[in-house]
Short mmCIF file of C-alpha atoms in Angstrom, two decimals:
data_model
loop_
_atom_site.label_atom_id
_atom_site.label_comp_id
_atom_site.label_asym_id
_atom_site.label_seq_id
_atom_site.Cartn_x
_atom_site.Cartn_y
_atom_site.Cartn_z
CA UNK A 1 17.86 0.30 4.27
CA UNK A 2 14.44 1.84 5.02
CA UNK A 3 13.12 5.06 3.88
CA UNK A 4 9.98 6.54 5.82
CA UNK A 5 7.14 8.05 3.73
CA UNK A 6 5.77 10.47 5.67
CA UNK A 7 5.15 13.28 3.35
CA UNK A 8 2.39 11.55 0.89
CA UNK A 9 0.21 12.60 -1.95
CA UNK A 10 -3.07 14.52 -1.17
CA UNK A 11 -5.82 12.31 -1.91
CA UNK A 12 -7.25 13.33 -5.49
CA UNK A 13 -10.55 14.24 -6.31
CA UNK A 14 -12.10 11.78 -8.48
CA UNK A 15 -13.48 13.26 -11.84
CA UNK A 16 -16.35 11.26 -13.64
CA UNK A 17 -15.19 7.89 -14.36
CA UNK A 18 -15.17 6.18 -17.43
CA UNK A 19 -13.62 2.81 -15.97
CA UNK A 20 -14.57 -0.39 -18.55
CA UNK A 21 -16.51 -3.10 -16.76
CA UNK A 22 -15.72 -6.57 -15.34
CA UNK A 23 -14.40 -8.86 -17.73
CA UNK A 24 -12.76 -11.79 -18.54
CA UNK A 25 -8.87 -11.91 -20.47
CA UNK A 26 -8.30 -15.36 -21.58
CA UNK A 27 -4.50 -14.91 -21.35
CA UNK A 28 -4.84 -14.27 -17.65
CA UNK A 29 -5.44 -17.25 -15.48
CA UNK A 30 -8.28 -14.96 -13.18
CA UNK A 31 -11.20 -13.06 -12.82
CA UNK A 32 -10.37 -9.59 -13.93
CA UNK A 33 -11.58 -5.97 -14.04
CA UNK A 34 -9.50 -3.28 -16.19
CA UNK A 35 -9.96 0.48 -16.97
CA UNK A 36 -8.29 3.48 -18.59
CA UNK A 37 -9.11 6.75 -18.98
CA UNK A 38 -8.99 8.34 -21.74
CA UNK A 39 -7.37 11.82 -23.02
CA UNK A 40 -9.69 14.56 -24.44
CA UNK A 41 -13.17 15.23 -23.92
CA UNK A 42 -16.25 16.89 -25.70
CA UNK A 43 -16.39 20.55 -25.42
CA UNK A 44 -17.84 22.10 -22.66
CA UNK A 45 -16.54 19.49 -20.12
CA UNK A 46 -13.82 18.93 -17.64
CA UNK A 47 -10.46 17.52 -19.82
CA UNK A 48 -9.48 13.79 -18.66
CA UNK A 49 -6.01 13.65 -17.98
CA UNK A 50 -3.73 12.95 -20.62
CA UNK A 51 -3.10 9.26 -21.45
CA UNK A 52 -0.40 7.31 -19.71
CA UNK A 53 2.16 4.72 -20.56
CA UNK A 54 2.08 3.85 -17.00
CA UNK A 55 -0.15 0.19 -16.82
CA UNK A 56 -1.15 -0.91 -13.42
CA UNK A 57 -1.84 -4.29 -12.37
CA UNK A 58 -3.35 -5.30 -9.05
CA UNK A 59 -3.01 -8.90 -8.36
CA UNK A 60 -5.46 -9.48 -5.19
CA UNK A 61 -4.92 -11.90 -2.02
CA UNK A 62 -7.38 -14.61 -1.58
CA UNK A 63 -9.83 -12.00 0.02
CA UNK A 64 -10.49 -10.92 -3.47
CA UNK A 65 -10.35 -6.96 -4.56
CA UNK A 66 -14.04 -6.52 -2.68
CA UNK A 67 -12.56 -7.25 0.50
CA UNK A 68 -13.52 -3.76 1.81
CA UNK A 69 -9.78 -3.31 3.02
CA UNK A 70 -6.55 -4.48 2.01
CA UNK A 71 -7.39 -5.35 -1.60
CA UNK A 72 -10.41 -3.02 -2.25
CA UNK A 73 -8.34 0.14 -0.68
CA UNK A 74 -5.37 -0.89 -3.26
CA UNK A 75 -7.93 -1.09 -6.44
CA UNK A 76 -9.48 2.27 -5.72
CA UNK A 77 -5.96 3.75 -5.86
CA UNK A 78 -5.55 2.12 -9.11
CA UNK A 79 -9.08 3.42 -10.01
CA UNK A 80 -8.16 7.18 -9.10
CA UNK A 81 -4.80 6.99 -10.87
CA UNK A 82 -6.96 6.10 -13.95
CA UNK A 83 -9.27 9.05 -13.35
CA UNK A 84 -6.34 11.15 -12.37
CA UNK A 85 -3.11 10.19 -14.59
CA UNK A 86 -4.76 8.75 -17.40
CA UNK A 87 -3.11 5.25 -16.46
CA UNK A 88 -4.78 1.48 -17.63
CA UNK A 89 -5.20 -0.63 -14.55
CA UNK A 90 -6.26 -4.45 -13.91
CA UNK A 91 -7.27 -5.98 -11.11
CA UNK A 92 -6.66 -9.97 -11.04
CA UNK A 93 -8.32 -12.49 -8.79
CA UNK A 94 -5.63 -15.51 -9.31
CA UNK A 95 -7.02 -19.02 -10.13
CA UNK A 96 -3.49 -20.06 -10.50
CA UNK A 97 0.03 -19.72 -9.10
CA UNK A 98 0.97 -15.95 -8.50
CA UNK A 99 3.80 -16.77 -10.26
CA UNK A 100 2.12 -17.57 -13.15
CA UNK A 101 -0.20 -14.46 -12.73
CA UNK A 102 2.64 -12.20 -12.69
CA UNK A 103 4.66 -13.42 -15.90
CA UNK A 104 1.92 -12.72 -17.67
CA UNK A 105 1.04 -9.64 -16.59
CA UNK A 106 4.72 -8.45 -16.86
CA UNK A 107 4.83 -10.10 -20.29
CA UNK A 108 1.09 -7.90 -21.28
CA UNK A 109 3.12 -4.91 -20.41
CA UNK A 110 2.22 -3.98 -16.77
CA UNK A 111 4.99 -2.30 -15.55
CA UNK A 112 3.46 -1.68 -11.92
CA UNK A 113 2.55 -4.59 -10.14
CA UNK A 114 1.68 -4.71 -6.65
CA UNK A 115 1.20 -8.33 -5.52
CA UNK A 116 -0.99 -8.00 -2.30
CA UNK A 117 -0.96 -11.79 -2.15
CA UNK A 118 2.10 -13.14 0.80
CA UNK A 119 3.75 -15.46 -1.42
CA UNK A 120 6.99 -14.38 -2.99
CA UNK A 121 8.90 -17.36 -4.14
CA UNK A 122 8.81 -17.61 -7.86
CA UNK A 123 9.11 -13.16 -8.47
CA UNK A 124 12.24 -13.45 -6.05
CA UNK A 125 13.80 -16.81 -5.85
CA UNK A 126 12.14 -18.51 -9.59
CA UNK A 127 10.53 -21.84 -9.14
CA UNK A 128 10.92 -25.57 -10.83
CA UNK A 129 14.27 -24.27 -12.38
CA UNK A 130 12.78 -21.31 -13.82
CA UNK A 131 14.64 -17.87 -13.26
CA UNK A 132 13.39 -15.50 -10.82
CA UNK A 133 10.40 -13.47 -12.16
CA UNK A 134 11.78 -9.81 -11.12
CA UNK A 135 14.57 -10.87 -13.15
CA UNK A 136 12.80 -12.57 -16.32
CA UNK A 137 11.32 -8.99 -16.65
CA UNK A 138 14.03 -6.30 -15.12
CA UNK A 139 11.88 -3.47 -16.71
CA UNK A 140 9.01 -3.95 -14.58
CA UNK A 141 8.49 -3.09 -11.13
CA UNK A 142 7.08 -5.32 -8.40
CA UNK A 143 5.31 -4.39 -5.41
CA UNK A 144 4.96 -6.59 -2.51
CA UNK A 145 3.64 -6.19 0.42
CA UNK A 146 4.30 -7.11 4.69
CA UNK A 147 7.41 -8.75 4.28
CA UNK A 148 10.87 -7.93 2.89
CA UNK A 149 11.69 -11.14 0.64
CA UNK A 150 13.63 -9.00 -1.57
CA UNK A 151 16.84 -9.37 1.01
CA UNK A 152 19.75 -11.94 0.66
CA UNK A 153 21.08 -13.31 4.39
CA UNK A 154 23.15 -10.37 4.66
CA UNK A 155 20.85 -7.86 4.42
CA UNK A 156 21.75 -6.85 0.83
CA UNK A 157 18.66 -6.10 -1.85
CA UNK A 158 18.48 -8.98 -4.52
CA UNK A 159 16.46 -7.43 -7.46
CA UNK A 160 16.55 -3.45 -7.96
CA UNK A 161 12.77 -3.82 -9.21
CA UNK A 162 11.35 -5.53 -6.53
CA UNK A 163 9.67 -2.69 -3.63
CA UNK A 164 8.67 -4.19 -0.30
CA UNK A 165 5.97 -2.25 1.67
CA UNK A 166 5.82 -2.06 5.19
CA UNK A 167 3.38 -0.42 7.82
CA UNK A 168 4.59 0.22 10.94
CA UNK A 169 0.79 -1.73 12.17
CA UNK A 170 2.82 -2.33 15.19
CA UNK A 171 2.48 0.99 16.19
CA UNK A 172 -1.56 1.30 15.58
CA UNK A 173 -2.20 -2.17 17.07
CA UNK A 174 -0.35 -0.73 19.86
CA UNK A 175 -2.93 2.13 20.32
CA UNK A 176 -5.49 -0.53 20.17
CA UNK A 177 -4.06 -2.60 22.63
CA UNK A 178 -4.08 0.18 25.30
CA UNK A 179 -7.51 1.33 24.00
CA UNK A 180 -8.98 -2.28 24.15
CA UNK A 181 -7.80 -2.06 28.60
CA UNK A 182 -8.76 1.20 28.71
CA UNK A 183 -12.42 0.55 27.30
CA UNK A 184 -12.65 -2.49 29.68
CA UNK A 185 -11.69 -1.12 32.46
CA UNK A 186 -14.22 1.46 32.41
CA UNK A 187 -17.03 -0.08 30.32
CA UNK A 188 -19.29 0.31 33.38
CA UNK A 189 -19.38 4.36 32.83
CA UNK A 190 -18.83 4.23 29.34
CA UNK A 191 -21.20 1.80 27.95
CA UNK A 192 -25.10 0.80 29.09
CA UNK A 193 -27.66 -1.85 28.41
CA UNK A 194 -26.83 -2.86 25.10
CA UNK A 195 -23.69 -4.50 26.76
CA UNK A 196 -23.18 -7.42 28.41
CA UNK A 197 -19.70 -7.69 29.26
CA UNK A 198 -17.94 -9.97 31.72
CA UNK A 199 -16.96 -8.10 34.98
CA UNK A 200 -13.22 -7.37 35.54
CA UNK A 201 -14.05 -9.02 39.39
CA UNK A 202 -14.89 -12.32 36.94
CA UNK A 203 -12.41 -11.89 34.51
CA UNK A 204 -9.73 -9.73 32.33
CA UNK A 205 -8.68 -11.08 29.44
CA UNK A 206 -8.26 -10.31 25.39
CA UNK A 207 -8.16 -12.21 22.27
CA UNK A 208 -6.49 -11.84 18.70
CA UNK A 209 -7.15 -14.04 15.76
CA UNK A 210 -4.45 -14.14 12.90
CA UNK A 211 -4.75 -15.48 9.34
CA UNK A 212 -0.99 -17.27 9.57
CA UNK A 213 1.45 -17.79 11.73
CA UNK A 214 3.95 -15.29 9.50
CA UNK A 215 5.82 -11.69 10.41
CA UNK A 216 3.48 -10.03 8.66
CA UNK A 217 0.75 -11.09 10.96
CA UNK A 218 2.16 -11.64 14.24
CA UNK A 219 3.61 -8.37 13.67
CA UNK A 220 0.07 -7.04 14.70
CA UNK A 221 -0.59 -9.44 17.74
CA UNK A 222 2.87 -8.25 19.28
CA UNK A 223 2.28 -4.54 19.25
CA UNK A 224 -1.87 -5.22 20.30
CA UNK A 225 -0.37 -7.25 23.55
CA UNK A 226 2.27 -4.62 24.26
CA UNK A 227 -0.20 -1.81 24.15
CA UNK A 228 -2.36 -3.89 26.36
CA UNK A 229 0.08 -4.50 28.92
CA UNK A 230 1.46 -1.05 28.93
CA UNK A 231 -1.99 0.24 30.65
CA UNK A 232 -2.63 -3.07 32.57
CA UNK A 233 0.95 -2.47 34.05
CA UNK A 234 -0.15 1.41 34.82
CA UNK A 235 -3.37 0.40 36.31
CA UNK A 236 -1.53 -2.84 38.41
CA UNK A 237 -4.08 -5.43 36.87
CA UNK A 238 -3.28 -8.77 35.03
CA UNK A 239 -5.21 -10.23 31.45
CA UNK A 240 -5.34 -13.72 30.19
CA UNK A 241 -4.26 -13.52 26.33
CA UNK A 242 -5.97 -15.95 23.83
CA UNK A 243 -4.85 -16.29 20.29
CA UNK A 244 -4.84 -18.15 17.23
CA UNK A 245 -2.59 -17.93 14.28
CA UNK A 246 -3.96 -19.88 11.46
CA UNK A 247 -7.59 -19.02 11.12
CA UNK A 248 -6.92 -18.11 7.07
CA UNK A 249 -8.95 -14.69 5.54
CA UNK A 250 -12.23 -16.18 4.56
CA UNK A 251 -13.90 -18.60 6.87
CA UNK A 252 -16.46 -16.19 8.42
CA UNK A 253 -18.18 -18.57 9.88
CA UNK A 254 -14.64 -19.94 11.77
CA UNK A 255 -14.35 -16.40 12.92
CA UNK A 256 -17.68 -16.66 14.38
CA UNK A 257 -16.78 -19.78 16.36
CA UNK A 258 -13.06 -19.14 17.61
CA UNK A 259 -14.64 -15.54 18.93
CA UNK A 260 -17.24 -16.78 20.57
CA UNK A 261 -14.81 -18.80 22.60
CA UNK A 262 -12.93 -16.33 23.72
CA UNK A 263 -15.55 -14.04 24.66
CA UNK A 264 -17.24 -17.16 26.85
CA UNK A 265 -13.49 -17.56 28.50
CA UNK A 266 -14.53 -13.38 29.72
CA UNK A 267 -12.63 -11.97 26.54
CA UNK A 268 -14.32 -8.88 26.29
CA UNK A 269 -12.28 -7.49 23.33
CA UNK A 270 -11.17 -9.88 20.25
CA UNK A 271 -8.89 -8.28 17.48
CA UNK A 272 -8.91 -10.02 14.36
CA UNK A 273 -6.49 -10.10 11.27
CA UNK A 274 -7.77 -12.30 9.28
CA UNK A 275 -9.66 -10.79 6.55
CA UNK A 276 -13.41 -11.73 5.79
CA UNK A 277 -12.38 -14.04 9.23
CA UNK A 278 -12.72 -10.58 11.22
CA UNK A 279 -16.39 -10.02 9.62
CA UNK A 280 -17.54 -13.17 11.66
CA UNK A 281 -15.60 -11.97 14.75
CA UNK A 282 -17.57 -8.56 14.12
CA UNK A 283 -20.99 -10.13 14.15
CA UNK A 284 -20.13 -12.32 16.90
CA UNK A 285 -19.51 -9.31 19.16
CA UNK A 286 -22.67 -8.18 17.73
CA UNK A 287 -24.81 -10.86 19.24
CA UNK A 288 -22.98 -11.69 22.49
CA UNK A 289 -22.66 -7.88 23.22
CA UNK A 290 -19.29 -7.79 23.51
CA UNK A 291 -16.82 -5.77 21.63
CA UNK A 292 -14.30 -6.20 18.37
CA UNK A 293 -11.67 -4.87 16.35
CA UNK A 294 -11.27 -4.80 12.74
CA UNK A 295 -8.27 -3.97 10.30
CA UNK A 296 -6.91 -2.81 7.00
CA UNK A 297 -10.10 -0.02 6.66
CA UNK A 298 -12.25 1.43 8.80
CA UNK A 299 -14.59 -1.09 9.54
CA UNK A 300 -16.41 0.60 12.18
CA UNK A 301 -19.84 0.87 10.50
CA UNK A 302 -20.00 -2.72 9.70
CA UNK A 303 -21.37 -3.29 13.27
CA UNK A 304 -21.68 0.23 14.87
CA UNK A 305 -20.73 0.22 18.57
CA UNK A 306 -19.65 -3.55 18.80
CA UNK A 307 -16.54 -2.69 16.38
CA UNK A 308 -14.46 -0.63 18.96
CA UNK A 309 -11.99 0.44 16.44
CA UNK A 310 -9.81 -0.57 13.14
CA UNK A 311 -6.50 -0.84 12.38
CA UNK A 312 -5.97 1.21 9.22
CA UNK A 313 -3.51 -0.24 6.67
CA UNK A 314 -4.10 2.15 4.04
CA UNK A 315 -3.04 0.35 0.74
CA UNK A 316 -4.63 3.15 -1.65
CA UNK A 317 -1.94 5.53 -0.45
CA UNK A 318 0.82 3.31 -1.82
CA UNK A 319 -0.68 2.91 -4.70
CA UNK A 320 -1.16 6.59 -5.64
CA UNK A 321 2.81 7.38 -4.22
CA UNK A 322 4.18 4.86 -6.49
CA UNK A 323 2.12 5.35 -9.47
CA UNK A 324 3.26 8.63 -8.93
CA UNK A 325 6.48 8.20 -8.32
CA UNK A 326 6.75 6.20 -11.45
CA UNK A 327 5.61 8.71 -13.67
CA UNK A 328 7.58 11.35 -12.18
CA UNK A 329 10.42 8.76 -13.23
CA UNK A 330 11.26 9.16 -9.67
CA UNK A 331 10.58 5.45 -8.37
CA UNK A 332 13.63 4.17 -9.68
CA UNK A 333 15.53 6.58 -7.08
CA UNK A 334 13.47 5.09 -4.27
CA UNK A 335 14.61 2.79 -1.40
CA UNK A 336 13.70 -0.93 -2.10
CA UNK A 337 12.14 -1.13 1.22
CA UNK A 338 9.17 1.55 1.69
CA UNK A 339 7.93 2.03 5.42
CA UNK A 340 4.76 3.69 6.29
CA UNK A 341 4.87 5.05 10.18
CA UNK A 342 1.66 6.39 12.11
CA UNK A 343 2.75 9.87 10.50
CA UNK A 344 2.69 9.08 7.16
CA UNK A 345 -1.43 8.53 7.70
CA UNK A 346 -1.33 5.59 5.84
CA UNK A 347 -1.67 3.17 9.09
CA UNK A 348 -3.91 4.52 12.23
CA UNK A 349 -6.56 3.23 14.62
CA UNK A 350 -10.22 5.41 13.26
CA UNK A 351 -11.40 8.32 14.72
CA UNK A 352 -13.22 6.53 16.93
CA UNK A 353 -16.06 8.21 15.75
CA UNK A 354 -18.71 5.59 15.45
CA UNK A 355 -18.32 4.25 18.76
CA UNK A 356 -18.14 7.17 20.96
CA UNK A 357 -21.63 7.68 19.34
CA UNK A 358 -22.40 4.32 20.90
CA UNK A 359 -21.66 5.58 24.56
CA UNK A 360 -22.87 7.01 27.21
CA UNK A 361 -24.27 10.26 26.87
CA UNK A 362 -23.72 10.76 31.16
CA UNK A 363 -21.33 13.53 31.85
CA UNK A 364 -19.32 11.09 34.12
CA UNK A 365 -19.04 8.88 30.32
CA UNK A 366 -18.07 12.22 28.64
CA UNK A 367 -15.09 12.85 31.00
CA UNK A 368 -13.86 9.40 30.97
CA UNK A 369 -14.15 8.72 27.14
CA UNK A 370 -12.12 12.60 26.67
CA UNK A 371 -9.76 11.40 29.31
CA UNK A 372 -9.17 8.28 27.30
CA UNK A 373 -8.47 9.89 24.18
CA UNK A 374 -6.34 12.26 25.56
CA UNK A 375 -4.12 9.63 26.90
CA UNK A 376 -4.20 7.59 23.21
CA UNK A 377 -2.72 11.36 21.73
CA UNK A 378 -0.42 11.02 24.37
CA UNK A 379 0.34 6.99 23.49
CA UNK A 380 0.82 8.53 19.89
CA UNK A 381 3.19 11.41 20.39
CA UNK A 382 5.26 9.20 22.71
CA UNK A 383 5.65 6.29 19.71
CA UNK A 384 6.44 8.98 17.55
CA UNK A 385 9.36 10.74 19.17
CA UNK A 386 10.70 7.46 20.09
CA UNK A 387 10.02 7.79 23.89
CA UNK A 388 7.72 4.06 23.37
CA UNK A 389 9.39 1.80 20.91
CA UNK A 390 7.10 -0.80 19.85
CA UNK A 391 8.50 -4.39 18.32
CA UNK A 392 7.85 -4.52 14.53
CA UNK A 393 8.17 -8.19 14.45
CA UNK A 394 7.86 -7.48 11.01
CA UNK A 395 11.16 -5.76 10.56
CA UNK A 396 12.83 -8.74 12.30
CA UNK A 397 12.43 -7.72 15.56
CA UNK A 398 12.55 -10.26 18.56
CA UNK A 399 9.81 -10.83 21.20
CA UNK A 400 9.84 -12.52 24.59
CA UNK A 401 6.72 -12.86 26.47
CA UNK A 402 8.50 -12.29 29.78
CA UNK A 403 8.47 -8.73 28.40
CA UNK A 404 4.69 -8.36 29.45
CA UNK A 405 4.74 -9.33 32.63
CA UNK A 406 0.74 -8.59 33.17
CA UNK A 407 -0.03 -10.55 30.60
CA UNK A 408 -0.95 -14.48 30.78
CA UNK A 409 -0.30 -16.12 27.44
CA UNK A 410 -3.04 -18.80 27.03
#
């Protein structure tokens, strides 16, 4: 069973924070950071929330928590729940198993644990002989995140304290995918010198770079190819489709190389989900003059006009609904398997904001750029009433190629 979040907390306003610094906790095999804040307050100032017994624990993938997206969006909810709720939080870089990581934190009294990391064996199934962690500690709850691990073969939930998170990225990649034809197809009004992209009479074609070959990432390449091939269907043209599926979250300098491939094979567009991978991807673009597209925050900045967009995968908004939801003492009456949609805000492509900046300024440009992102809306509504249904390989879901007929899988 599934149960769509699409009415979420208001983001908070943080108050002054009086988060601890970095340290070390010998118990915990990691690099740590914890904070709390505390009741009271001298007179005269704002009163910090009352103390909680809620204790948060963020245990990061190996991107680490200053990632700037997946992990770093989850510790700054964790952050404003301290400045907010009064609750303690830690943040753990593992140097061990996860499993390890999360018996201990379970055992120091963290009751809210999101795991960002994708490995799920010892909280769900218990490894060498041990019992399953989720059921070692029944009290506490688990958070884990792409997947749904927490399911027997027939679909039935296996521990009542273990929450799976899902994003519908599907949906967002799918925007991208359309935008990434669109922008291609008209680069020649939209964009100027600081371009040098490979003529559609030379060659079409796209690329996407995953960390592993797993649902949780694929799940992103299959809605980024149909999105593609919706518009090249529309517009009767054909793109060559390069990807990779093992390119890990930290070697930048891979990145780098695997993009630079695919933009000399006339790839003028490469979509990366792959963590710090997507940074070398991003200055890639940078220095070939070609174009990229980030995930998990908006990444836009980072190379301002060569980033065309980012996927969001907001994971600060789970961490605020379920830290709230906990202290409610609401959580427990919560579906095991959370899903956030494009309405729920928690997964988008950005404004767009930085790169329309980058374009140009010609009224022909202006047109074509409002005409684009009136037909994205359009995308959007569409995916949202169900009219386009998107495959959430995620969720299961099959995928045949033959389905995207003007696409050429490399």
């Amino acid at each position: 069973m599934r149960a769509k979040l699409t009415a979420l907390l208001a983001v908070c306003t943080l108050t002054a924070s009086l988060l601890t610094g970095c340290g070390s906790n010998e118990e915990t095999p990691a690099s740590t950071e914890t904070g709390t804040q505390e009741a009271g307050g001298e007179t005269g100032e704002a009163a910090a929330p009352a103390a909680s017994d809620l204790k948060i624990a963020i245990v990061c993938d190996a991107s680490g928590q200053n990632d700037n997206g997946y992990n770093q969006s989850a510790v700054e909810g964790a952050k404003e729940c301290a400045d907010t709720m009064g609750v303690e939080y830690k943040v753990v870089e593992p140097t061990e198993s996860i499993g390890n990581t999360l018996s201990i934190l379970a055992e120091d009294g963290y009751n809210l644990i999101f795991s960002m990391e994708y490995d799920f064996d010892a909280l769900v199934n218990g490894e060498a002989g041990a019992a399953p962690i989720a059921e070692q500690y029944p009290d506490t709850t688990f958070v884990v995140f792409n997947a749904t691990p927490n399911l027997d073969e027939a679909g039935n939930t296996i521990h009542d304290n273990v929450i799976s998170v899902l994003y519908n990225v599907n949906e967002s990649s799918y925007l991208a995918g359309a935008l990434a034809v669109l922008v291609n197809e008209n680069a020649d009004v939209l964009l100027g010198d600081g371009y040098d992209l490979t003529s559609t009479e030379e060659a079409r074609a796209l690329g996407f770079i995953g960390a592993t070959d797993s649902d949780g990432i694929t799940v992103f390449g299959v809605g980024f190819v149909e999105g593609a091939q919706h518009v090249a269907q529309e517009l009767g043209v054909t793109y060559d489709y390069y990807a990779k599926y093992d390119a890990g979250f930290a070697d930048t300098a891979g990145g780098s190389t695997v993009a630079g491939t695919y933009y000399g094979n006339g790839a003028n567009v490469v979509y990366t989900v792959a963590g710090a991978v997507g940074d070398g991807v991003a200055s890639k673009a940078k220095e070939v003059k070609k174009l990229a597209i980030h995930v998990d925050a908006n990444k836009d900045g980072q190379q301002p006009g060569y980033i065309m967009t980012s996927v969001i995968k907001n994971t600060k908004v789970v961490v605020k609904t379920l830290a709230q939801a906990y202290t409610d003492g609401t959580i427990g009456d919560m579906e095991n398997i959370q899903v956030y949609d494009l309405a729920s805000g928690a997964t988008s492509i950005t404004d767009l904001a930085t790169f329309s900046a980058a374009l140009e300024t010609t009224d022909e440009a202006k047109a074509k750029w409002e005409e684009i992102t009136a037909y994205l809306a359009d995308l959007e509504a569409k995916i949202g009433d169900g009219t386009i249904k998107v495959t959430n390989k995620q969720n299961g879901d099959s995928f045949d190629e033959a389905s995207c007929p003007n696409i050429n899988f490399k």
